[in-house]
Short mmCIF file of C-alpha atoms in Angstrom, two decimals:
data_model
loop_
_atom_site.label_atom_id
_atom_site.label_comp_id
_atom_site.label_asym_id
_atom_site.label_seq_id
_atom_site.Cartn_x
_atom_site.Cartn_y
_atom_site.Cartn_z
CA MET A 24 -11.12 -83.61 41.05
CA ALA A 25 -10.10 -87.07 41.82
CA ASP A 26 -12.69 -89.41 43.35
CA THR A 27 -10.63 -89.76 46.42
CA THR A 28 -10.43 -86.08 47.16
CA PRO A 29 -12.88 -85.27 50.10
CA THR A 30 -16.07 -83.43 48.43
CA PRO A 31 -15.83 -79.76 49.52
CA THR A 32 -18.59 -78.13 51.26
CA PRO A 33 -20.49 -75.54 49.42
CA ALA A 34 -18.63 -73.00 51.63
CA ALA A 35 -15.17 -74.22 50.70
CA ASP A 36 -15.97 -74.74 47.09
CA PRO A 37 -19.16 -72.79 45.53
CA ALA A 38 -18.91 -74.47 42.50
CA ALA A 39 -19.92 -77.83 44.07
CA ALA A 40 -23.51 -76.25 44.27
CA TRP A 41 -23.56 -77.30 40.48
CA ARG A 42 -21.28 -80.32 39.92
CA GLY A 43 -20.84 -83.72 41.44
CA ARG A 44 -23.87 -84.15 43.66
CA ARG A 45 -26.87 -85.57 41.96
CA ARG A 46 -29.70 -84.04 44.06
CA ARG A 47 -31.54 -80.90 43.16
CA LYS A 48 -30.14 -77.69 44.55
CA ASP A 49 -32.46 -74.84 45.23
CA HIS A 50 -32.33 -71.51 43.48
CA GLY A 51 -31.21 -69.90 46.81
CA THR A 52 -28.29 -72.20 47.21
CA LYS A 53 -27.02 -71.78 43.72
CA ARG A 54 -27.63 -68.04 43.96
CA ASP A 55 -25.46 -68.05 47.09
CA ALA A 56 -22.74 -70.00 45.27
CA VAL A 57 -22.70 -67.17 42.59
CA ILE A 58 -22.47 -64.42 45.05
CA ARG A 59 -19.78 -66.28 47.13
CA THR A 60 -17.82 -67.06 43.91
CA ALA A 61 -17.94 -63.34 42.82
CA ALA A 62 -16.89 -62.26 46.37
CA ARG A 63 -13.56 -64.33 46.00
CA ALA A 64 -13.02 -63.34 42.44
CA PHE A 65 -13.45 -59.60 43.15
CA ASP A 66 -11.07 -60.10 46.25
CA GLU A 67 -8.43 -61.80 44.15
CA ARG A 68 -8.43 -59.76 41.03
CA GLY A 69 -10.38 -56.51 41.82
CA TYR A 70 -13.92 -55.68 40.88
CA HIS A 71 -13.15 -53.78 37.56
CA ASN A 72 -10.71 -56.72 36.70
CA THR A 73 -13.30 -59.40 36.96
CA SER A 74 -15.96 -60.06 34.28
CA LEU A 75 -19.09 -62.26 34.72
CA ASP A 76 -17.27 -64.67 32.41
CA ASP A 77 -14.64 -65.08 35.05
CA ILE A 78 -17.22 -65.91 37.65
CA ALA A 79 -19.09 -68.29 35.39
CA ALA A 80 -15.66 -70.06 34.61
CA ALA A 81 -15.01 -70.38 38.12
CA LEU A 82 -18.44 -71.98 38.75
CA GLY A 83 -18.20 -73.98 35.61
CA VAL A 84 -21.43 -72.68 34.31
CA THR A 85 -22.11 -70.34 31.39
CA LYS A 86 -22.61 -66.44 31.61
CA PRO A 87 -26.53 -66.87 30.91
CA THR A 88 -26.81 -69.04 34.18
CA ILE A 89 -25.35 -66.26 36.14
CA TYR A 90 -27.80 -63.80 34.68
CA TYR A 91 -30.62 -66.11 35.74
CA TYR A 92 -29.42 -65.15 39.47
CA VAL A 93 -28.35 -61.71 39.18
CA PRO A 94 -28.90 -59.09 36.42
CA ASN A 95 -25.47 -57.59 36.41
CA LYS A 96 -21.86 -57.32 38.07
CA GLU A 97 -23.03 -54.19 39.83
CA GLN A 98 -25.82 -56.27 41.69
CA LEU A 99 -23.35 -58.81 42.45
CA LEU A 100 -21.05 -56.32 44.31
CA PHE A 101 -24.08 -55.30 46.10
CA GLU A 102 -25.27 -58.92 46.91
CA CYS A 103 -21.65 -59.75 48.20
CA PHE A 104 -22.03 -56.47 50.42
CA LEU A 105 -25.40 -57.70 51.87
CA ALA A 106 -24.25 -61.14 52.47
CA GLY A 107 -21.15 -59.79 54.49
CA LEU A 108 -23.03 -57.02 56.25
CA GLU A 109 -25.69 -59.51 57.68
CA PRO A 110 -23.91 -61.13 60.64
CA ILE A 111 -22.77 -57.55 61.73
CA ARG A 112 -26.57 -56.23 61.76
CA ALA A 113 -27.78 -59.40 63.62
CA ALA A 114 -24.77 -58.59 66.15
CA LEU A 115 -26.24 -55.12 66.56
CA ARG A 116 -29.92 -56.47 66.82
CA ARG A 117 -28.58 -58.85 69.54
CA ALA A 118 -26.77 -56.14 71.39
CA GLU A 119 -29.93 -53.99 71.48
CA GLN A 120 -31.84 -56.93 73.11
CA THR A 121 -29.04 -57.67 75.49
CA GLN A 122 -28.52 -56.55 79.22
CA GLY A 123 -25.07 -55.36 80.23
CA SER A 124 -22.83 -52.39 80.05
CA GLY A 125 -22.34 -50.75 76.83
CA ARG A 126 -18.76 -51.87 76.75
CA ASP A 127 -19.90 -55.60 77.33
CA ARG A 128 -22.44 -55.18 74.44
CA LEU A 129 -19.93 -53.56 72.09
CA ARG A 130 -17.35 -56.09 72.65
CA GLU A 131 -19.60 -58.68 71.17
CA VAL A 132 -20.38 -56.57 68.24
CA ILE A 133 -16.61 -55.75 67.57
CA HIS A 134 -15.91 -59.62 67.77
CA ASP A 135 -18.69 -60.48 64.99
CA TYR A 136 -17.85 -57.54 62.94
CA ALA A 137 -14.24 -58.72 62.73
CA VAL A 138 -15.05 -62.27 61.93
CA ALA A 139 -17.46 -60.90 59.13
CA ILE A 140 -14.78 -58.78 57.59
CA ALA A 141 -12.24 -61.90 57.86
CA SER A 142 -14.91 -63.75 55.72
CA GLU A 143 -14.58 -63.88 51.79
CA TYR A 144 -17.26 -61.02 51.73
CA GLY A 145 -14.76 -58.71 53.55
CA TRP A 146 -13.30 -57.20 50.66
CA CYS A 147 -16.63 -56.55 48.87
CA MET A 148 -17.97 -54.91 52.05
CA VAL A 149 -15.05 -52.68 52.30
CA ARG A 150 -14.93 -52.17 48.36
CA ALA A 151 -18.81 -51.69 47.81
CA GLU A 152 -18.12 -47.92 47.08
CA HIS A 153 -20.48 -45.40 45.45
CA GLN A 154 -18.43 -44.96 42.26
CA ASP A 155 -18.92 -48.78 41.50
CA LEU A 156 -22.79 -48.73 42.07
CA GLY A 157 -25.48 -46.75 40.36
CA PRO A 158 -27.31 -44.15 42.49
CA GLU A 159 -29.85 -46.49 43.77
CA LEU A 160 -27.59 -49.25 45.17
CA SER A 161 -25.26 -46.62 46.14
CA ALA A 162 -27.88 -45.05 48.26
CA GLN A 163 -28.67 -48.45 49.88
CA VAL A 164 -24.99 -49.25 50.75
CA ARG A 165 -24.72 -45.65 52.38
CA SER A 166 -27.80 -46.29 54.37
CA LEU A 167 -26.80 -49.70 55.44
CA LYS A 168 -23.39 -48.60 56.55
CA SER A 169 -24.99 -45.59 58.32
CA GLU A 170 -27.15 -47.80 60.28
CA ILE A 171 -24.29 -49.87 61.41
CA ASP A 172 -22.43 -46.96 62.25
CA ARG A 173 -25.40 -45.38 64.38
CA GLY A 174 -25.50 -48.70 66.14
CA ILE A 175 -21.87 -48.78 67.22
CA ARG A 176 -22.14 -45.22 68.35
CA ARG A 177 -25.27 -45.93 70.36
CA LEU A 178 -23.46 -48.74 72.08
CA LEU A 179 -20.59 -46.23 72.79
CA GLN A 180 -22.78 -43.73 73.89
CA THR A 181 -24.43 -46.18 76.25
CA GLY A 182 -21.03 -47.16 77.60
CA ILE A 183 -20.21 -43.64 78.05
CA SER A 184 -23.29 -42.93 80.18
CA ASP A 185 -22.86 -46.06 82.33
CA GLY A 186 -19.28 -45.38 82.83
CA SER A 187 -17.95 -48.47 80.98
CA ILE A 188 -16.48 -46.69 78.08
CA ALA A 189 -14.40 -43.53 78.33
CA VAL A 190 -14.01 -41.68 75.04
CA THR A 191 -14.67 -38.07 74.50
CA ASP A 192 -16.16 -38.37 70.97
CA PRO A 193 -17.94 -41.31 70.12
CA LYS A 194 -18.25 -40.31 66.48
CA LEU A 195 -14.43 -40.44 66.08
CA ALA A 196 -14.18 -43.62 68.04
CA ALA A 197 -16.74 -45.38 65.87
CA PHE A 198 -14.48 -44.57 62.76
CA ALA A 199 -11.56 -45.78 64.43
CA ILE A 200 -13.13 -49.16 65.44
CA ALA A 201 -14.61 -49.27 61.87
CA GLY A 202 -11.23 -48.65 60.26
CA ALA A 203 -9.27 -51.10 62.47
CA LEU A 204 -11.92 -53.78 61.69
CA ASN A 205 -12.49 -52.98 57.91
CA TRP A 206 -9.00 -53.07 57.37
CA ILE A 207 -8.89 -56.72 58.04
CA ALA A 208 -10.23 -57.15 54.70
CA HIS A 209 -6.78 -56.06 53.44
CA TRP A 210 -4.41 -58.33 55.07
CA TYR A 211 -6.21 -61.26 56.37
CA ARG A 212 -6.47 -64.53 54.48
CA ALA A 213 -8.33 -67.55 55.90
CA GLY A 214 -6.16 -70.64 56.30
CA ARG A 215 -3.08 -68.91 57.51
CA THR A 216 -1.81 -68.89 61.12
CA LEU A 217 -4.74 -67.26 62.65
CA THR A 218 -8.45 -68.09 62.67
CA SER A 219 -10.96 -65.18 62.27
CA ASP A 220 -12.10 -65.96 65.63
CA GLU A 221 -8.42 -65.38 67.08
CA VAL A 222 -8.17 -62.21 65.17
CA ALA A 223 -11.44 -60.95 66.35
CA ASP A 224 -10.46 -61.67 70.03
CA ALA A 225 -7.03 -59.96 69.45
CA PHE A 226 -8.68 -56.87 68.02
CA VAL A 227 -11.23 -56.73 70.92
CA GLN A 228 -8.26 -56.53 73.30
CA LEU A 229 -6.76 -53.89 71.38
CA LEU A 230 -9.71 -51.66 70.84
CA GLU A 231 -10.70 -51.89 74.58
CA HIS A 232 -7.26 -51.31 76.16
CA GLY A 233 -5.18 -49.63 73.42
CA LEU A 234 -1.26 -49.88 73.44
CA ALA A 235 -0.57 -48.22 76.84
CA PRO A 236 0.03 -50.82 79.90
CA ARG A 237 -2.86 -50.92 82.26
CA ALA A 238 -2.29 -49.72 85.65
CA PRO A 239 -1.87 -52.28 88.07
CA ASP A 240 -5.47 -52.18 89.58
CA GLY A 241 -6.87 -51.76 86.18
CA GLY A 242 -5.64 -54.88 84.92
CA LYS A 243 -8.63 -57.35 85.38
CA PRO A 244 -9.27 -59.18 82.07
CA VAL A 245 -12.37 -58.17 80.14
CA ARG A 246 -12.96 -61.36 78.23
CA THR A 247 -13.90 -64.81 79.46
CA PRO A 248 -10.91 -66.75 80.22
CA GLY A 249 -11.41 -69.16 76.95
CA ARG A 250 -11.40 -65.98 74.75
CA VAL A 251 -8.36 -64.59 76.50
CA ARG A 252 -6.54 -67.78 76.01
CA ARG A 253 -7.21 -67.97 72.23
CA ALA A 254 -6.12 -64.24 71.99
CA GLY A 255 -2.86 -65.41 73.57
CA VAL A 256 -2.55 -68.02 70.94
CA ALA A 257 -2.90 -65.29 68.29
CA ALA A 258 -0.21 -63.33 69.97
CA LYS A 259 2.39 -66.17 69.21
CA SER A 260 1.85 -65.98 65.45
CA MET B 11 -12.20 -15.85 38.79
CA ALA B 12 -12.99 -12.13 39.43
CA ASP B 13 -10.16 -9.86 40.08
CA THR B 14 -11.46 -9.38 43.62
CA THR B 15 -11.16 -12.95 44.74
CA PRO B 16 -7.91 -13.55 46.62
CA THR B 17 -5.26 -15.63 44.91
CA PRO B 18 -5.54 -19.05 46.02
CA THR B 19 -2.40 -20.65 47.25
CA PRO B 20 -1.18 -23.37 44.91
CA ALA B 21 -2.15 -25.79 47.73
CA ALA B 22 -5.84 -24.88 47.69
CA ASP B 23 -5.94 -24.56 43.98
CA PRO B 24 -3.34 -26.47 41.86
CA ALA B 25 -4.72 -24.74 38.75
CA ALA B 26 -3.19 -21.58 40.03
CA ALA B 27 0.17 -23.09 39.02
CA TRP B 28 -0.73 -22.41 35.35
CA ARG B 29 -3.02 -19.22 35.35
CA GLY B 30 -2.97 -15.80 36.53
CA ARG B 31 0.55 -15.47 37.93
CA ARG B 32 2.87 -14.12 35.32
CA ARG B 33 6.19 -15.33 36.66
CA ARG B 34 7.50 -18.69 35.18
CA LYS B 35 6.65 -21.72 37.27
CA ASP B 36 9.25 -24.45 37.34
CA HIS B 37 8.65 -27.91 36.09
CA GLY B 38 8.41 -29.21 39.61
CA THR B 39 5.77 -26.93 40.78
CA LYS B 40 3.62 -27.87 37.73
CA ARG B 41 4.19 -31.59 38.25
CA ASP B 42 3.16 -31.26 41.85
CA ALA B 43 -0.21 -29.51 40.80
CA VAL B 44 -0.76 -32.16 38.26
CA ILE B 45 -0.47 -34.84 40.97
CA ARG B 46 -2.47 -32.76 43.45
CA THR B 47 -5.31 -32.34 40.98
CA ALA B 48 -5.29 -36.10 40.16
CA ALA B 49 -5.53 -37.00 43.71
CA ARG B 50 -8.43 -34.90 44.31
CA ALA B 51 -10.42 -36.17 41.21
CA PHE B 52 -9.63 -39.82 42.10
CA ASP B 53 -10.95 -38.96 45.64
CA GLU B 54 -14.03 -37.54 44.17
CA ARG B 55 -14.81 -39.75 41.28
CA GLY B 56 -12.84 -42.81 41.85
CA TYR B 57 -9.82 -43.89 39.84
CA HIS B 58 -11.70 -45.73 37.23
CA ASN B 59 -14.03 -42.86 36.46
CA THR B 60 -11.47 -40.23 36.19
CA SER B 61 -9.68 -39.83 32.76
CA LEU B 62 -6.60 -37.64 32.18
CA ASP B 63 -9.15 -35.58 30.11
CA ASP B 64 -10.69 -34.80 33.42
CA ILE B 65 -7.73 -33.86 35.30
CA ALA B 66 -6.41 -31.68 32.31
CA ALA B 67 -9.88 -29.89 32.25
CA ALA B 68 -9.62 -29.23 36.02
CA LEU B 69 -6.17 -27.80 35.55
CA GLY B 70 -7.33 -25.69 32.47
CA VAL B 71 -4.63 -27.43 30.26
CA THR B 72 -4.43 -29.70 27.32
CA LYS B 73 -3.95 -33.76 27.65
CA PRO B 74 -0.74 -33.20 25.83
CA THR B 75 0.38 -30.83 28.94
CA ILE B 76 -0.42 -33.71 31.12
CA TYR B 77 1.58 -36.20 29.26
CA TYR B 78 4.77 -33.86 29.71
CA TYR B 79 4.63 -34.43 33.46
CA VAL B 80 3.57 -37.98 33.60
CA PRO B 81 3.40 -40.83 31.16
CA ASN B 82 -0.22 -42.41 32.20
CA LYS B 83 -2.86 -42.37 34.56
CA GLU B 84 -1.19 -45.30 36.33
CA GLN B 85 1.86 -43.40 37.00
CA LEU B 86 -0.39 -40.54 38.42
CA LEU B 87 -1.63 -42.94 40.87
CA PHE B 88 1.62 -43.93 41.95
CA GLU B 89 2.96 -40.39 42.46
CA CYS B 90 -0.24 -39.50 44.44
CA PHE B 91 0.76 -42.56 46.56
CA LEU B 92 4.48 -41.34 46.93
CA ALA B 93 3.37 -37.78 47.64
CA GLY B 94 1.09 -38.92 50.53
CA LEU B 95 3.42 -41.36 51.75
CA GLU B 96 6.54 -39.16 52.15
CA PRO B 97 5.35 -37.41 55.58
CA ILE B 98 4.94 -40.70 56.89
CA ARG B 99 8.26 -42.12 56.00
CA ALA B 100 9.88 -38.86 57.40
CA ALA B 101 8.03 -39.32 60.60
CA LEU B 102 9.51 -42.78 60.94
CA ARG B 103 12.95 -41.45 60.11
CA ARG B 104 12.65 -39.10 62.97
CA ALA B 105 11.40 -41.66 65.35
CA GLU B 106 14.52 -43.92 64.33
CA GLN B 107 16.73 -40.88 65.48
CA THR B 108 14.88 -39.94 68.63
CA GLN B 109 15.48 -40.73 72.12
CA GLY B 110 12.37 -41.74 74.31
CA SER B 111 10.16 -44.60 75.15
CA GLY B 112 8.87 -46.63 72.35
CA ARG B 113 5.33 -45.30 73.02
CA ASP B 114 6.34 -41.69 72.94
CA ARG B 115 8.02 -42.28 69.45
CA LEU B 116 5.24 -44.16 68.12
CA ARG B 117 2.85 -41.45 69.17
CA GLU B 118 4.42 -38.83 66.92
CA VAL B 119 4.38 -41.18 64.08
CA ILE B 120 0.64 -42.24 64.56
CA HIS B 121 0.00 -38.41 64.70
CA ASP B 122 1.81 -37.51 61.33
CA TYR B 123 0.28 -40.76 59.78
CA ALA B 124 -3.21 -39.39 60.49
CA VAL B 125 -2.42 -36.11 59.02
CA ALA B 126 -0.99 -37.43 56.10
CA ILE B 127 -4.16 -39.64 55.38
CA ALA B 128 -6.45 -36.69 55.98
CA SER B 129 -4.62 -34.88 53.29
CA GLU B 130 -5.76 -34.99 49.77
CA TYR B 131 -3.39 -37.87 49.04
CA GLY B 132 -5.37 -39.97 51.56
CA TRP B 133 -7.67 -41.82 49.18
CA CYS B 134 -4.82 -42.40 46.79
CA MET B 135 -2.63 -43.76 49.44
CA VAL B 136 -5.42 -46.14 50.52
CA ARG B 137 -6.67 -46.75 46.98
CA ALA B 138 -3.16 -47.55 45.35
CA GLU B 139 -3.85 -51.35 45.25
CA HIS B 140 -2.01 -53.88 43.05
CA GLN B 141 -4.95 -54.35 40.68
CA ASP B 142 -4.79 -50.82 39.40
CA LEU B 143 -0.92 -50.73 39.06
CA GLY B 144 1.23 -52.83 36.57
CA PRO B 145 3.58 -55.26 38.14
CA GLU B 146 6.52 -52.85 38.58
CA LEU B 147 4.68 -49.92 40.44
CA SER B 148 2.59 -52.51 42.44
CA ALA B 149 5.88 -53.90 43.59
CA GLN B 150 7.02 -50.74 44.60
CA VAL B 151 3.88 -49.86 46.31
CA ARG B 152 3.82 -53.28 48.26
CA SER B 153 7.69 -52.53 49.19
CA LEU B 154 6.91 -48.97 50.50
CA LYS B 155 3.94 -50.06 52.52
CA SER B 156 5.94 -53.01 54.07
CA GLU B 157 8.67 -50.61 54.84
CA ILE B 158 5.95 -48.38 56.85
CA ASP B 159 4.53 -51.47 58.40
CA ARG B 160 7.97 -52.81 59.55
CA GLY B 161 8.65 -49.23 61.00
CA ILE B 162 5.60 -49.20 63.12
CA ARG B 163 6.06 -52.79 64.30
CA ARG B 164 9.69 -51.88 65.34
CA LEU B 165 8.38 -49.04 67.33
CA LEU B 166 5.74 -51.32 69.05
CA GLN B 167 8.35 -53.69 69.68
CA THR B 168 10.72 -51.39 71.15
CA GLY B 169 7.73 -50.06 73.38
CA ILE B 170 7.09 -53.60 74.39
CA SER B 171 10.86 -53.97 75.39
CA ASP B 172 11.06 -50.88 77.33
CA GLY B 173 7.46 -51.51 79.16
CA SER B 174 5.71 -48.60 77.58
CA ILE B 175 3.53 -50.62 75.16
CA ALA B 176 1.44 -53.70 76.42
CA VAL B 177 0.45 -55.44 73.44
CA THR B 178 0.75 -59.27 72.76
CA ASP B 179 1.06 -59.26 69.15
CA PRO B 180 3.01 -56.45 67.41
CA LYS B 181 1.99 -57.42 64.03
CA LEU B 182 -1.89 -57.49 64.67
CA ALA B 183 -1.56 -54.13 66.52
CA ALA B 184 0.38 -52.62 63.57
CA PHE B 185 -2.62 -53.85 61.50
CA ALA B 186 -5.16 -52.28 63.79
CA ILE B 187 -3.24 -48.87 63.97
CA ALA B 188 -2.76 -48.89 60.14
CA GLY B 189 -6.48 -49.63 59.61
CA ALA B 190 -7.66 -47.21 62.07
CA LEU B 191 -5.54 -44.51 60.33
CA ASN B 192 -6.05 -45.46 56.82
CA TRP B 193 -9.85 -45.38 57.18
CA ILE B 194 -9.69 -41.66 57.70
CA ALA B 195 -9.35 -41.35 54.19
CA HIS B 196 -12.90 -42.81 53.90
CA TRP B 197 -14.58 -40.33 56.20
CA TYR B 198 -12.55 -37.27 56.47
CA ARG B 199 -13.09 -34.10 54.56
CA ALA B 200 -11.05 -31.18 54.94
CA GLY B 201 -12.71 -27.86 55.70
CA ARG B 202 -15.62 -29.48 57.98
CA THR B 203 -15.55 -29.22 61.79
CA LEU B 204 -12.28 -30.93 62.73
CA THR B 205 -8.53 -30.11 61.47
CA SER B 206 -6.54 -33.03 60.57
CA ASP B 207 -4.56 -32.14 63.59
CA GLU B 208 -7.35 -32.38 65.82
CA VAL B 209 -8.32 -35.80 64.26
CA ALA B 210 -4.64 -37.01 64.76
CA ASP B 211 -4.85 -35.99 68.19
CA ALA B 212 -8.11 -37.86 69.02
CA PHE B 213 -6.78 -40.95 67.17
CA VAL B 214 -3.53 -40.91 69.27
CA GLN B 215 -5.77 -40.97 72.36
CA LEU B 216 -7.83 -43.61 71.11
CA LEU B 217 -5.17 -45.94 70.02
CA GLU B 218 -3.08 -45.44 73.40
CA HIS B 219 -5.88 -45.96 75.81
CA GLY B 220 -8.76 -47.72 73.97
CA LEU B 221 -12.25 -47.66 74.96
CA ALA B 222 -12.00 -48.80 78.48
CA PRO B 223 -11.61 -46.19 81.36
CA ARG B 224 -8.32 -45.87 82.84
CA ALA B 225 -7.56 -46.87 86.35
CA PRO B 226 -7.11 -43.86 88.90
CA ASP B 227 -3.52 -44.07 88.91
CA GLY B 228 -3.20 -44.94 84.96
CA GLY B 229 -4.79 -41.77 83.96
CA LYS B 230 -1.94 -39.23 83.66
CA PRO B 231 -2.12 -37.50 80.18
CA VAL B 232 0.20 -38.56 77.38
CA ARG B 233 0.13 -35.75 74.99
CA THR B 234 1.41 -31.93 75.83
CA PRO B 235 -1.40 -29.83 77.30
CA GLY B 236 -1.81 -28.06 74.09
CA ARG B 237 -2.39 -31.16 71.91
CA VAL B 238 -4.79 -32.69 74.88
CA ARG B 239 -6.82 -29.12 74.78
CA ARG B 240 -7.10 -29.60 70.90
CA ALA B 241 -8.24 -33.21 71.23
CA GLY B 242 -10.78 -31.98 73.73
CA VAL B 243 -12.25 -29.43 71.08
CA ALA B 244 -12.46 -32.30 68.62
CA ALA B 245 -14.41 -34.25 70.97
CA LYS B 246 -17.30 -31.63 70.86
CA SER B 247 -17.80 -31.81 67.28
#
């Protein structure tokens, strides 16, 4: 890298956690860089086509260095899954503590879920399937996915009870929401036309109101003006 | 299998294409049985954890017999993808030839898409990713997926033009629809509470109208009474 190139932030270039900067990096920062680099490699090449050697090479370190932070590739996939999931779990915790209608609270969860899936961890979150993980990690993945699913169903049920949501089957609705959002990992790439926040706003609108035109007296906007405006920008891409 | 057991149909038991019945089965039927069996095996164990030996064993044939119908596992994944995709392509062809609003025509495509993804081919359709296929088959998968995507976007655009659909970004809406529908492959299992038709009806309702309650004069049902009733049954599961 030429000296004139701006130093990438750790988020933009995980390898920067190792090189260039003289100050000592802590164990957690380097471990995060390993996980982030793995997430990007799995996304680009697929889990089965990515070796720990590839990840070490991307970071400019040796494979034993990788082993210092994670015991194996399976654990790396699991760690990517956890890193991506945490913002969604945090959004659900906030929703549980917030006042407001079920729909208002679910809206924020959908937004933050979309942003999380549009992150570099999105592909791992969607790909962390039981056939790639041993029984113990697989059980943990299923448990955490169920926790998210139950949280969304609870908010749907709250919205049905308070009249802010009109679906007949919260279980199917939760699957539809999760599907639309998880799929973002299949098509979204950062740095193209839309930011993850713009995608999230557009998905909130779609999931709340569907494809059908709203009746004249049902047309009041449901996001704050700022968010509606950003979704409008997304619409032009 | 005991003599008293009813003979399974080929759809229920692909291995029946080989055994039990004395009449000669044609090449196409046996090839279909290989593809269907592969689809089920990939679904249950994952593509990388399924060998041609496993598929041969499930059919009660030898591996050379499998090679008579398909050259390799990669081609099998591709054939599963094609078999699952065909009903969606057919639905899009019908939609192109049908009169009616964009939303009316899209509704039927969404329904048939959901049923196709809930079939045994669903997992292969969602899993047939470029990293598991060589460059040529991968290019064909991408081309066919793009064709579906373009077809859905065209119907969305038609609906926007005729006023039956109100979305600001047909591209994002097409991704949301595809995501919600493709995700069915992750959670739906045949033979449980809901038929694939019931799931399809419920998803049509959700994607058309979203989570928000409809305004009083926007509440007219959009499916035929029979379909609405079946979606109501789905809602109780």
